[in-house]
Coordinates of C-alpha atoms and ligand atoms in Angstrom, one line a residue:
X1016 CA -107.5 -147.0 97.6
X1017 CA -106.4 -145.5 94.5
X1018 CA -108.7 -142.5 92.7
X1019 CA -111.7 -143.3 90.2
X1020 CA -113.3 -141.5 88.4
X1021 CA -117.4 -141.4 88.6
X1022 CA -119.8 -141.2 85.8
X1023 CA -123.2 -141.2 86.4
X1024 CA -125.5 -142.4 82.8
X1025 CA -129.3 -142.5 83.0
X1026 CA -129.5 -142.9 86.6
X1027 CA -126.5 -146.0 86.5
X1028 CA -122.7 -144.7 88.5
X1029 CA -119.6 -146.6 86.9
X1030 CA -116.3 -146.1 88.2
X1031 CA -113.6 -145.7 85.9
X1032 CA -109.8 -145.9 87.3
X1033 CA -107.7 -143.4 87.5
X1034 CA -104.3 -143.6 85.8
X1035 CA -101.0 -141.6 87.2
X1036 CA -97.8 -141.2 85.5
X1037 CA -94.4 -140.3 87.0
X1038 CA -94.9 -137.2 86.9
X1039 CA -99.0 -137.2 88.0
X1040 CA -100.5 -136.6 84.8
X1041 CA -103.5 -138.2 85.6
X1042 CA -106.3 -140.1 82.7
X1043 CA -109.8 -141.6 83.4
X1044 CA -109.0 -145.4 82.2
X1045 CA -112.2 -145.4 79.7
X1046 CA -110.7 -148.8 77.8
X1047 CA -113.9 -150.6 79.0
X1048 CA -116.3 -147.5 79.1
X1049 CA -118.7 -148.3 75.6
X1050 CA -118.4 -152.2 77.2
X1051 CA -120.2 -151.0 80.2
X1052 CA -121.8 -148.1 79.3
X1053 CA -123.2 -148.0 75.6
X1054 CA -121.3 -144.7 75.3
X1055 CA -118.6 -143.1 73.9
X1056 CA -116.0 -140.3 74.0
X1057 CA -116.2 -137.4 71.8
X1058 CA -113.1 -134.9 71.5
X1059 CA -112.1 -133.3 68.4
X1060 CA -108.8 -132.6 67.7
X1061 CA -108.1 -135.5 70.6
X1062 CA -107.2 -131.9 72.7
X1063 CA -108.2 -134.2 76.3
X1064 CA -107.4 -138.0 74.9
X1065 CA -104.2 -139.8 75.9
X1066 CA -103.8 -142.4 73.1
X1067 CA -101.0 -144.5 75.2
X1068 CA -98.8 -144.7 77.9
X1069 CA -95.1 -143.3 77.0
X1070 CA -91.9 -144.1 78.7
X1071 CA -90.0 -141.6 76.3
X1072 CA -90.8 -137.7 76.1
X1073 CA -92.7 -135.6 79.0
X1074 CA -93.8 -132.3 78.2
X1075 CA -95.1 -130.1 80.6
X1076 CA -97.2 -127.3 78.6
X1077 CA -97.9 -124.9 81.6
X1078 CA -94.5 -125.3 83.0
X1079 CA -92.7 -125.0 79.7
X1080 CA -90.3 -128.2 80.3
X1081 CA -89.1 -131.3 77.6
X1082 CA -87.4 -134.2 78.7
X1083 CA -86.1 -137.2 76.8
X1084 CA -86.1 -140.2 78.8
X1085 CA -86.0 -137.9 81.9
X1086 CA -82.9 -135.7 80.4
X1087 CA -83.4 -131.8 80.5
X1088 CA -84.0 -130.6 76.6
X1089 CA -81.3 -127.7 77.6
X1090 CA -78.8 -130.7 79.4
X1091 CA -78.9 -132.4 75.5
X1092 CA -78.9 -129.4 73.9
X1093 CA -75.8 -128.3 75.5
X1094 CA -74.3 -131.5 76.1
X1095 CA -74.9 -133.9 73.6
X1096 CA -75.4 -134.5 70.1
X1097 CA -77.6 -135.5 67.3
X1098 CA -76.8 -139.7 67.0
X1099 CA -76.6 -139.8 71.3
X1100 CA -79.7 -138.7 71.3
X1101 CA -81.2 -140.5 68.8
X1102 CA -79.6 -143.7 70.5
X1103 CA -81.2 -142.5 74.1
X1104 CA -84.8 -142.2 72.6
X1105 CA -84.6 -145.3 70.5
X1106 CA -82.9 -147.2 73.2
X1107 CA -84.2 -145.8 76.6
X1108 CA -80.6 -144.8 78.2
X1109 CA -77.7 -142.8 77.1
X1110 CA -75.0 -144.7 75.4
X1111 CA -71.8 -146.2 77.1
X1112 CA -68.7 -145.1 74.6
X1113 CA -68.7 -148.7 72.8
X1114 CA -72.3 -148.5 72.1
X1115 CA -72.3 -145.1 70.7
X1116 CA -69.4 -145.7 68.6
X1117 CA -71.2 -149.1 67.1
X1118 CA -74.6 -147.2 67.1
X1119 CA -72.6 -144.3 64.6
X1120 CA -70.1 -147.2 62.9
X1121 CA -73.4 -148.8 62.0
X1122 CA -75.2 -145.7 61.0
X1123 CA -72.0 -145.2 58.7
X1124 CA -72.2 -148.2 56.8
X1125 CA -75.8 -147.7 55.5
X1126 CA -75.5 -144.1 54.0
X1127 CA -75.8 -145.2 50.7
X1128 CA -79.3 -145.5 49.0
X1129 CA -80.0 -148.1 46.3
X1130 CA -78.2 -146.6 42.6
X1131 CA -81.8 -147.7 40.9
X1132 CA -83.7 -144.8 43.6
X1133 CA -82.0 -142.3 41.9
X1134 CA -84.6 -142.9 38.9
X1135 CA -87.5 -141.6 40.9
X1136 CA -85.7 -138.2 41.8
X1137 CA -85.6 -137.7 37.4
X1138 CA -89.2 -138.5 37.9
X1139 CA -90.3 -135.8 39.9
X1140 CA -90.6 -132.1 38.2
X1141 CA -87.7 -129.7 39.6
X1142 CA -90.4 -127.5 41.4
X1143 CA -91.4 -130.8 43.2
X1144 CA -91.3 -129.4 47.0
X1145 CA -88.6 -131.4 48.5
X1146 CA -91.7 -133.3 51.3
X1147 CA -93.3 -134.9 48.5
X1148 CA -90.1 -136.3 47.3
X1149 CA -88.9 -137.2 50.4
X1150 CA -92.2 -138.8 51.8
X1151 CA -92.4 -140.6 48.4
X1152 CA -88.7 -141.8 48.5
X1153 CA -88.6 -143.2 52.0
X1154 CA -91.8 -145.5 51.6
X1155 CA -90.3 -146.7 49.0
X1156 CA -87.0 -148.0 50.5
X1157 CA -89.9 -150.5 51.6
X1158 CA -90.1 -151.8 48.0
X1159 CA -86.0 -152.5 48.2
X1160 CA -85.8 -154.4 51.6
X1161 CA -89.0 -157.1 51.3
X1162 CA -87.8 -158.9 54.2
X1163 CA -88.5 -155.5 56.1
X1164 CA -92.5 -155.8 55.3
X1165 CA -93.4 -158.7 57.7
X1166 CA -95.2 -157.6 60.1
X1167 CA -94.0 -160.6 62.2
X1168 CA -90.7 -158.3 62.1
X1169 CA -88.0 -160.3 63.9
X1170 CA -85.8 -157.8 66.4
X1171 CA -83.0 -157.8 64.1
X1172 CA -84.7 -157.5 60.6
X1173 CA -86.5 -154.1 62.9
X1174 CA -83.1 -153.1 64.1
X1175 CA -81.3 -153.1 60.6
X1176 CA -84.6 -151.2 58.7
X1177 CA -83.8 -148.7 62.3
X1178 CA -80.6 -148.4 61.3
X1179 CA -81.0 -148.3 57.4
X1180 CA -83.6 -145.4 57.9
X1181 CA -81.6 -143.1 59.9
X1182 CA -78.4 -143.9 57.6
X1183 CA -80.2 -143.2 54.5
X1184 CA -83.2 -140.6 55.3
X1185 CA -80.2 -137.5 55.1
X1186 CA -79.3 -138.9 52.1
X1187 CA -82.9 -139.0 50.7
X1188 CA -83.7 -135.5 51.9
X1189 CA -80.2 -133.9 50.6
X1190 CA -80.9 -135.6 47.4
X1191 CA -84.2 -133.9 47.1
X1192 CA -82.6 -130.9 47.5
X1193 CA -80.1 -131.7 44.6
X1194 CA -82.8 -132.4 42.0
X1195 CA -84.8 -129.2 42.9
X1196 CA -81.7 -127.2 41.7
X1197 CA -80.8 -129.2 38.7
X1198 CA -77.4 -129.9 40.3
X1199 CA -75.4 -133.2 40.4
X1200 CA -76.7 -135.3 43.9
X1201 CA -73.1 -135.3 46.1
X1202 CA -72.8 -139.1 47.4
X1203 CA -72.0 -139.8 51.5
X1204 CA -68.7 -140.0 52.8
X1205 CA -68.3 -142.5 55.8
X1206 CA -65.5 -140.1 56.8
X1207 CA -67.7 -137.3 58.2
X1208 CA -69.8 -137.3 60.9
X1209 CA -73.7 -137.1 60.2
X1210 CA -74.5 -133.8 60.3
X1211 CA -71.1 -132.8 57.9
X1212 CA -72.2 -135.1 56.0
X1213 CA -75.5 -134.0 55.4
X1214 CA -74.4 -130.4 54.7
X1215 CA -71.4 -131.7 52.9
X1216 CA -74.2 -133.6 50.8
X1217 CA -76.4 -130.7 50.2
X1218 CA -73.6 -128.0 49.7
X1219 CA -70.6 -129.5 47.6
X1220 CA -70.4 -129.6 44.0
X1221 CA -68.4 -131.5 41.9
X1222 CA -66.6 -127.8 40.8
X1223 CA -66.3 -126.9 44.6
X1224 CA -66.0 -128.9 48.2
X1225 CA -68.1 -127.3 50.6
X1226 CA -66.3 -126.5 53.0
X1227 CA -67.4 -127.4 56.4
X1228 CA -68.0 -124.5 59.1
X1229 CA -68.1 -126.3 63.0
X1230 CA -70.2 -123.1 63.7
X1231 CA -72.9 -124.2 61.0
X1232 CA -72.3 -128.2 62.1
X1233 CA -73.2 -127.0 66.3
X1234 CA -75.6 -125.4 65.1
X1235 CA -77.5 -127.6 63.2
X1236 CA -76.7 -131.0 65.5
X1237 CA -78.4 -128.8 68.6
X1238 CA -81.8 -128.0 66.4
X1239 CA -82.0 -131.9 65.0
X1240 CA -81.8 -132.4 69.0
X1241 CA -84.1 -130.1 69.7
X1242 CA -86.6 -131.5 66.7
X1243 CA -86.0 -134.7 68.1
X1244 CA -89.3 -136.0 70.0
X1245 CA -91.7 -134.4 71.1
X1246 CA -94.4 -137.1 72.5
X1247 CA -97.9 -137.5 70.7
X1248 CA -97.4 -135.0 68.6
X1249 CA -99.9 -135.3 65.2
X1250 CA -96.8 -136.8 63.2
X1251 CA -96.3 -139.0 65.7
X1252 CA -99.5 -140.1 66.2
X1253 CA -99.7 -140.8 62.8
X1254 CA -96.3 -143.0 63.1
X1255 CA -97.9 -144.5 65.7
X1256 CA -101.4 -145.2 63.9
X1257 CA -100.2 -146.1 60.7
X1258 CA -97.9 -148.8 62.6
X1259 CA -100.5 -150.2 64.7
X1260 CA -101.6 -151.8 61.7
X1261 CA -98.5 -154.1 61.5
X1262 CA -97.6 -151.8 58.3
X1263 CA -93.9 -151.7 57.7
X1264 CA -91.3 -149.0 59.6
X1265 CA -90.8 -147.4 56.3
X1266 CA -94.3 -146.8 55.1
X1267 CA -95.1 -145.9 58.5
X1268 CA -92.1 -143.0 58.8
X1269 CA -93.4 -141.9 55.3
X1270 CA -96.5 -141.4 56.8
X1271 CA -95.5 -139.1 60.0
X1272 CA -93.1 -137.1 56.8
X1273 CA -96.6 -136.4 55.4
X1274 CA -98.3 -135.3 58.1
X1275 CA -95.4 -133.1 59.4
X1276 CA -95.5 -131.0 55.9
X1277 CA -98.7 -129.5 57.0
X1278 CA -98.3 -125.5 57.9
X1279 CA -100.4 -125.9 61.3
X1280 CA -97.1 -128.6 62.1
X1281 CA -94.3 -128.9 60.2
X1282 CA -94.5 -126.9 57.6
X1283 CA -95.1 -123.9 60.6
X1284 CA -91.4 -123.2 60.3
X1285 CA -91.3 -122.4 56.4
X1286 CA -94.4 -120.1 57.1
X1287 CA -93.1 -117.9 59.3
X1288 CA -90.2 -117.2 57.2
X1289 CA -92.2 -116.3 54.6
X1290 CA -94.7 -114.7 56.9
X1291 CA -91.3 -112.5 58.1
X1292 CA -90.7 -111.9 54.7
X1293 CA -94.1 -110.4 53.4
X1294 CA -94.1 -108.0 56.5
X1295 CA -90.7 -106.8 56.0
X1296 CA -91.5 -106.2 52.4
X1297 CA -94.7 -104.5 53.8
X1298 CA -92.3 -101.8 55.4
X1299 CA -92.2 -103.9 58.8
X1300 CA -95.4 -102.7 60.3
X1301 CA -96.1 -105.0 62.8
X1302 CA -99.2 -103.4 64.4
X1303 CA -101.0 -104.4 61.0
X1304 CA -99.9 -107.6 61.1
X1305 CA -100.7 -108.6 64.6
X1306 CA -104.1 -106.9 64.5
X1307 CA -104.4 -109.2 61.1
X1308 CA -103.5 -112.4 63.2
X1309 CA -106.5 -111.2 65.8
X1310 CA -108.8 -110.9 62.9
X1311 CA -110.9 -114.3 63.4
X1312 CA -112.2 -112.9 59.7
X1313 CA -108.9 -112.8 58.3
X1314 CA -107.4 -116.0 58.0
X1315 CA -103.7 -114.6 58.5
X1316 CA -102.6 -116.6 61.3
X1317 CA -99.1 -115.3 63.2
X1318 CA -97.1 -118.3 62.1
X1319 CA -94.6 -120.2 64.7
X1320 CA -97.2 -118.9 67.4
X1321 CA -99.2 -120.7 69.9
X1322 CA -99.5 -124.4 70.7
X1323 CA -101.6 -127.3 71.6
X1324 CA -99.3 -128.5 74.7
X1325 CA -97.0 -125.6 75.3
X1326 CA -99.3 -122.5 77.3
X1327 CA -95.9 -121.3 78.5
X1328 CA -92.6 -120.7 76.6
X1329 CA -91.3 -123.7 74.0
X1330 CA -88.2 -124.3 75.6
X1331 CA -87.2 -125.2 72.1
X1332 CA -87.7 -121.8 71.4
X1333 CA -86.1 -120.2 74.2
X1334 CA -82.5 -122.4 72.9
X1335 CA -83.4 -121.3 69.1
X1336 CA -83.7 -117.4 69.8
X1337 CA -80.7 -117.7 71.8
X1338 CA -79.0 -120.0 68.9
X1339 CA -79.5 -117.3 66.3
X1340 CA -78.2 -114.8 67.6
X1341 CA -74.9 -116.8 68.2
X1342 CA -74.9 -118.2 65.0
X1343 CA -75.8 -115.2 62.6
X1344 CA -72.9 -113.4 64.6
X1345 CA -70.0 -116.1 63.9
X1346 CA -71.5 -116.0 60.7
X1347 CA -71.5 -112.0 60.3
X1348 CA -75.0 -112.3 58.4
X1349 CA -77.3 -109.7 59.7
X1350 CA -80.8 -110.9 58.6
X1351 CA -83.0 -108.0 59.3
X1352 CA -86.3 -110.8 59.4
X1353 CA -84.3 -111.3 63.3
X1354 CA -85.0 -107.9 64.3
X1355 CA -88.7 -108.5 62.9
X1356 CA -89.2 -111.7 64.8
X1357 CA -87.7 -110.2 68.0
X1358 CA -90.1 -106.9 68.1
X1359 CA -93.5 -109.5 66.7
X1360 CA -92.7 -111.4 69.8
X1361 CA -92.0 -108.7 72.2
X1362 CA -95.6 -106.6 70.8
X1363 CA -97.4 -110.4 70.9
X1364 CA -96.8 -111.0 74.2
X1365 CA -97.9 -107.8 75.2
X1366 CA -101.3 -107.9 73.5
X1367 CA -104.2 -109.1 75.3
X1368 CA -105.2 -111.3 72.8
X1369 CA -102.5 -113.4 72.7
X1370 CA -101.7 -113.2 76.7
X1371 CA -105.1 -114.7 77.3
X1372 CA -104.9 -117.1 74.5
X1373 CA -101.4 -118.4 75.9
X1374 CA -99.9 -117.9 72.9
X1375 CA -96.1 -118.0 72.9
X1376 CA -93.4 -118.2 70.0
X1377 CA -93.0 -122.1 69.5
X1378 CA -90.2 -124.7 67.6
X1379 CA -90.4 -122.8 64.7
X1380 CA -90.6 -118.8 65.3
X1381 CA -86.5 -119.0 65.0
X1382 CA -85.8 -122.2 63.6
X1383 CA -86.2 -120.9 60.0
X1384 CA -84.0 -117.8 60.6
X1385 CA -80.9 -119.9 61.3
X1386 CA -81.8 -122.2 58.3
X1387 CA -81.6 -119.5 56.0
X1388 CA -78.1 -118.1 58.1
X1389 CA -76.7 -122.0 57.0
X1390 CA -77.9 -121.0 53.5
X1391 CA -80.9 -123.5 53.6
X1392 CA -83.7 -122.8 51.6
X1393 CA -87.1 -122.4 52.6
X1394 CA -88.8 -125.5 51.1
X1395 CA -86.0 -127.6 52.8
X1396 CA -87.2 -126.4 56.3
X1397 CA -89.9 -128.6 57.3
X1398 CA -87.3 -131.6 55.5
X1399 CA -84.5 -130.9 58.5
X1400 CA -87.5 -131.0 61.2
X1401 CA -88.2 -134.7 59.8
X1402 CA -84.3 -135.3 59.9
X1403 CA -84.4 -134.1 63.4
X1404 CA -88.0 -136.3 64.2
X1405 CA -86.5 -139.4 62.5
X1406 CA -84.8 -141.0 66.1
X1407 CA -88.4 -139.8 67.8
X1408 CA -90.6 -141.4 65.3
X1409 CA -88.7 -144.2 65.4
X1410 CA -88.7 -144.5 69.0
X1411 CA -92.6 -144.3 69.3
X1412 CA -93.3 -146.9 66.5
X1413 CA -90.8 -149.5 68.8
X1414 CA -92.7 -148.8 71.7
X1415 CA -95.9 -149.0 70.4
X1416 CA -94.7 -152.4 68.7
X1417 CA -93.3 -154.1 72.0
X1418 CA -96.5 -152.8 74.1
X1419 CA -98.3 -154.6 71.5
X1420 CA -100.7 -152.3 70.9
X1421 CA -103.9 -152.7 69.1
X1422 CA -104.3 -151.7 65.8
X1423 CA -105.7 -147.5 66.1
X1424 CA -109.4 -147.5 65.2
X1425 CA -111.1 -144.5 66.7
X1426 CA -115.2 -144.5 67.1
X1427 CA -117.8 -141.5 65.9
X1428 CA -121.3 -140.4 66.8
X1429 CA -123.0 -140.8 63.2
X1430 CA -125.0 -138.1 62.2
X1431 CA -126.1 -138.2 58.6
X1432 CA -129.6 -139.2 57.2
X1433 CA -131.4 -142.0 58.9
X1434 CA -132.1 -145.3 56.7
X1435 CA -134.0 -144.5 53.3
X1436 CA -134.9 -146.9 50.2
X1437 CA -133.0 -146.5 47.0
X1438 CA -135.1 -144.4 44.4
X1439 CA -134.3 -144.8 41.0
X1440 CA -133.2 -141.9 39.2
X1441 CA -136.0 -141.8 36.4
X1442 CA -138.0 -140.6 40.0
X1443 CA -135.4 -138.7 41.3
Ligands
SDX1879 C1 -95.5 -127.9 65.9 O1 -97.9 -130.9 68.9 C2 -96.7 -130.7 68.9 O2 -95.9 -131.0 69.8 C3 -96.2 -130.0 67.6 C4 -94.7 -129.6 67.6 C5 -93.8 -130.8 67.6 O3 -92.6 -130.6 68.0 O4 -94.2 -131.8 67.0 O5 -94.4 -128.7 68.7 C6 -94.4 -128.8 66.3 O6 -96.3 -128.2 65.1 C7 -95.5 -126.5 66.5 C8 -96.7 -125.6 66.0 C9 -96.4 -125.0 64.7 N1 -97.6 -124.4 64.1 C10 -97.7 -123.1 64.0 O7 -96.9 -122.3 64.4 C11 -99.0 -122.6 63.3 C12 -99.6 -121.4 64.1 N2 -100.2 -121.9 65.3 C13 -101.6 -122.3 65.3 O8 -102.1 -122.7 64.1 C14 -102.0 -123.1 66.6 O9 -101.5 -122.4 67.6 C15 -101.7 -124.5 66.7 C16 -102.2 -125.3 65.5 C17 -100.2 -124.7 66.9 C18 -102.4 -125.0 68.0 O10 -103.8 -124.9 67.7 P1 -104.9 -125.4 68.8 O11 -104.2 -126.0 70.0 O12 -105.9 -126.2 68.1 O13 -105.4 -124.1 69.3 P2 -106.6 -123.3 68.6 O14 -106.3 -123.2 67.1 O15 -107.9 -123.8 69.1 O16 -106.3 -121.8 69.1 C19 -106.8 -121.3 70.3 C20 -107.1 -119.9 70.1 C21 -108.0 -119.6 68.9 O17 -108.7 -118.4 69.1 P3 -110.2 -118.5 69.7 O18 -111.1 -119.4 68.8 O19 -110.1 -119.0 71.1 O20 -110.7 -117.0 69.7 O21 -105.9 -119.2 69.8 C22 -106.0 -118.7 68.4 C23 -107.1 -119.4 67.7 O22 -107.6 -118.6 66.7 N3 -104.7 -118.9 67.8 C24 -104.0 -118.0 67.1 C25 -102.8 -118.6 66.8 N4 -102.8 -119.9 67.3 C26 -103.9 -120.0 67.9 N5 -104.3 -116.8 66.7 C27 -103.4 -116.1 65.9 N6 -102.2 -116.7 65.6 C28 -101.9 -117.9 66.0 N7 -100.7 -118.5 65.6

């Protein structure tokens, strides 16, 4: 007989079934619990809900382990690159040669974005940060494909808007870039592969071809890898959510761009380079800064630490720290903010506060070091995690669509005034 769960309300027991997943996570089935019961769930932050079933990312928080579609994050990280593994979380298996090379032919042929989106890049001031123009941007590529906003879909219309985004989103977010500086937007060429093209896109200038450095190219295809997927994640979710509503692929990827930019998500790893920053302009003393984080009256916060899933090592991390040191070295850039992260990590970990707490250096302690080493700047940080998110978001918002599941409406325990009669303001 398989487990259920028991709840006993007002004297009544219902049994609730016990879910397992391949790797025995195990939920309490509550899908008919207010039918039964009358009640609800309540959990902030969602912290103990599972909002699906997922066939594509596992994360194990205590364990410190990421898989895509069963594949050890340090296998792809090592092994693969970028487009495979956006093919193997969109698609569910890793790609025979023929399919990879029509998955990156068809990537190829959609770099280009319509000549009439440039207008809204003149639109935007030049201190627009580069997430509101990129969030902006990619909901409206909805506007130019119509026959993408039918809910009703059809696989292939789905499959070409798939396509279309992952083709054009570097292209959007190197753009942004472009008009932030003033400079001339660099268009696509189907000759490189997609992450030269991207730097090629956000470095060259119609005085000087960047010139691409396979050092910089590794580097960046492992962390889009490594941004990839990273199950229910709030960005996700949001993908998720804002496509369970039958609204289009585009609007719903511009909605997961928006919610990555926050600092608690996303925008984590463009705080923690300026956090870096403002302690090495401090003199470096770190014992001020970590008592600071402890503070719960100061609202200083040590950025690119701690997590709601990961009470163990980010693996991510792990592959990152390891990644910047390799790259800053073929690079010969010695960015003293390393040597800062390395000893704020090294005294964090030893501090009580943040053993108990299981707080460990996450995604985006490093990631922002080796940005800046590629000569990325700061407000285009959280804009390569969404490059790297794109294949993952995707993949969620196709699952979500063929499990055909309902539209997100959570409940809520009301707790405001109870019913009262209108007075009219002469008797207020
Ligand atoms: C990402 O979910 C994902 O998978 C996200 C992500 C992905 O790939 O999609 O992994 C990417 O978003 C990584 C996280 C990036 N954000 C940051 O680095 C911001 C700093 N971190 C924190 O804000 C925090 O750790 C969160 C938001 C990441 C997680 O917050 P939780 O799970 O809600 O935990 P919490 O805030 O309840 O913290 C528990 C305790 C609290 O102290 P007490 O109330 O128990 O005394 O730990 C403390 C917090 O004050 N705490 C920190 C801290 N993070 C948590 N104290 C100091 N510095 C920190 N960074």
């Amino acid at each position: 007989m398989s487990e259920q769960a028991e709840i006993i309300l007002g004297g009544e027991s219902y049994k609730m079934p016990v879910v397992v997943g391949t790797e025995n996570e195990k939920a309490i089935d509550i899908n008919n619990l207010r039918a039964e019961t009358g009640y609800i769930t309540l959990d902030s932050g969602y912290k103990n809900t599972g909002a699906t079933v997922s066939s594509i990312t596992f994360l194990d928080g205590e364990e410190g382990i990421l898989r895509y579609r069963g594949y050890p994050i340090e296998q792809l990280a090592e092994r693969s690159d970028f487009i495979e593994v956006a093919y193997l979380l969109i698609n569910g298996e890793l790609p025979t040669k023929k399919q990879l090379d029509d998955f990156s032919e068809a990537i190829k042929m959609h770099t280009l974005i319509h000549e009439d989106m440039r207008r809204f890049y003149s639109a935007f001031p030049t201190f627009a940060h580069p997430m509101g123009v990129v969030s902006s941007v990619t909901c409206a590529l909805s506007t130019f494909y119509p026959e993408s906003l039918n809910p009703h879909r059809g696989e292939d219309k789905v499959n070409l808007t798939m396509t279309r985004l992952l083709a054009k989103f570097p292209t959007i977010a190197a753009w942004a870039y472009k008009n932030s500086i003033g400079h001339p937007v660099v268009y696509p060429k189907n000759k490189l592969g997609y992450v030269d093209n991207f730097l090629n896109m956000m470095f060259s200038m119609p005085t000087d071809e960047y010139e691409i450095d396979p050092v910089v190219v590794n580097a960046l295809d492992k962390l889009l890898i490594l941004h990839a997927d990273h199950e229910q994640n709030c960005s996700t979710s949001t993908v998720r959510l804002a496509g369970s509503s039958q609204a289009n692929l585009y609007s719903s990827i511009a909605a997961g761009v928006t919610a990555l930019w926050g600092p608690l998500h996303g925008g984590a790893n463009q705080e923690v380079i300026e956090m870096l920053d403002r302690i090495r302009e401090d003199g470096g003393s770190l014992d001020k800064w970590v008592a600071k984080a402890k503070d719960k009256n100061d609202p200083f916060r040590l950025m690119g630490f701690g997590h709601r899933v990961y009470k163990n090592f980010d693996p991510r991390a792990k592959i990152i720290k390891k990644a910047c040191d390799d790259v800053l070295n073929r690079l010969g850039i010695k960015d003293p903010v390393l040597e800062i992260a390395k000893k704020l990590e090294e005294v964090a970990l030893n501090d009580e506060y943040f053993v108990e707490r299981k707080l460990y250096p996450n995604v985006d302690f490093y990631s922002g070091i080796i940005y800046r080493a590629m000569g990325i700047p700061k407000d285009m940080f959280t804009v390569l995690f969404a490059v790297g998110r794109l294949p993952g978001w995707i993949a969620q918002w196709k699952e979500m669509t063929a499990n055909k599941e309902p539209i997100g409406r959570p409940r809520q325990i009301y707790v405001g005034p109870k019913v009262r009669d209108y007075v009219n303001i002469a008797d207020r």
